[in-house]
Amino acid sequence: MTKLFVYHKWATILFYISEYFEEHKERHTELMRQASQIGKQRITLKLPKAFMHFMKK
């Protein structure tokens, strides 16, 4: 009985988490894209130009 209750509790929690992510997936991916773009810009500003030229090839 207790094991079944614990499993049901976890299933409910996971269900709510998955529902939340389904709702916020578009916004979340957009935020991740913006964050990665900002990270790339910072990296490219710090890297020397010769290294960037080598990476482009």
CSV table of C-alpha atoms in Angstrom, one decimal:
chain,number,residue,atom,x,y,z
A,1,MET,CA,0.0,0.0,0.0
A,2,THR,CA,2.7,2.5,0.9
A,3,LYS,CA,4.8,1.6,-2.1
A,4,LEU,CA,1.9,2.1,-4.4
A,5,PHE,CA,1.2,5.5,-2.8
A,6,VAL,CA,4.8,6.6,-3.2
A,7,TYR,CA,4.7,5.5,-6.9
A,8,HIS,CA,1.5,7.4,-7.4
A,9,LYS,CA,2.9,10.5,-5.8
A,10,TRP,CA,6.0,10.4,-8.0
A,11,ALA,CA,3.9,9.8,-11.1
A,12,THR,CA,1.7,12.8,-10.3
A,13,ILE,CA,4.8,15.0,-9.7
A,14,LEU,CA,6.4,13.9,-13.0
A,15,PHE,CA,3.1,14.4,-14.8
A,16,TYR,CA,2.8,18.0,-13.6
A,17,ILE,CA,6.5,18.6,-14.5
A,18,SER,CA,5.9,17.3,-18.0
A,19,GLU,CA,2.7,19.3,-18.4
A,20,TYR,CA,4.6,22.5,-17.3
A,21,PHE,CA,7.4,21.9,-19.7
A,22,GLU,CA,5.0,21.2,-22.6
A,23,GLU,CA,3.3,24.6,-21.9
A,24,HIS,CA,6.6,26.5,-21.5
A,25,LYS,CA,8.6,24.6,-24.1
A,26,GLU,CA,8.5,27.4,-26.8
A,27,ARG,CA,9.5,30.1,-24.3
A,28,HIS,CA,12.1,27.9,-22.8
A,29,THR,CA,13.8,27.1,-26.1
A,30,GLU,CA,13.7,30.8,-27.0
A,31,LEU,CA,15.4,31.7,-23.8
A,32,MET,CA,18.0,29.0,-24.3
A,33,ARG,CA,18.7,30.2,-27.8
A,34,GLN,CA,19.1,33.8,-26.6
A,35,ALA,CA,21.4,32.6,-23.8
A,36,SER,CA,23.5,30.5,-26.2
A,37,GLN,CA,23.8,33.4,-28.6
A,38,ILE,CA,25.0,35.7,-25.8
A,39,GLY,CA,27.5,33.1,-24.8
A,40,LYS,CA,28.8,32.7,-28.3
A,41,GLN,CA,29.1,36.5,-28.7
A,42,ARG,CA,31.1,36.7,-25.4
A,43,ILE,CA,33.4,33.8,-26.5
A,44,THR,CA,34.0,35.3,-29.9
A,45,LEU,CA,34.9,38.7,-28.4
A,46,LYS,CA,37.4,37.0,-26.1
A,47,LEU,CA,39.0,34.8,-28.7
A,48,PRO,CA,41.9,36.1,-30.9
A,49,LYS,CA,41.1,36.6,-34.6
A,50,ALA,CA,43.6,34.1,-35.8
A,51,PHE,CA,42.0,31.4,-33.8
A,52,MET,CA,38.5,32.3,-35.1
A,53,HIS,CA,39.9,32.2,-38.7
A,54,PHE,CA,41.2,28.7,-38.0
A,55,MET,CA,37.9,27.6,-36.6
A,56,LYS,CA,35.9,28.8,-39.6
A,57,LYS,CA,37.8,26.5,-42.0
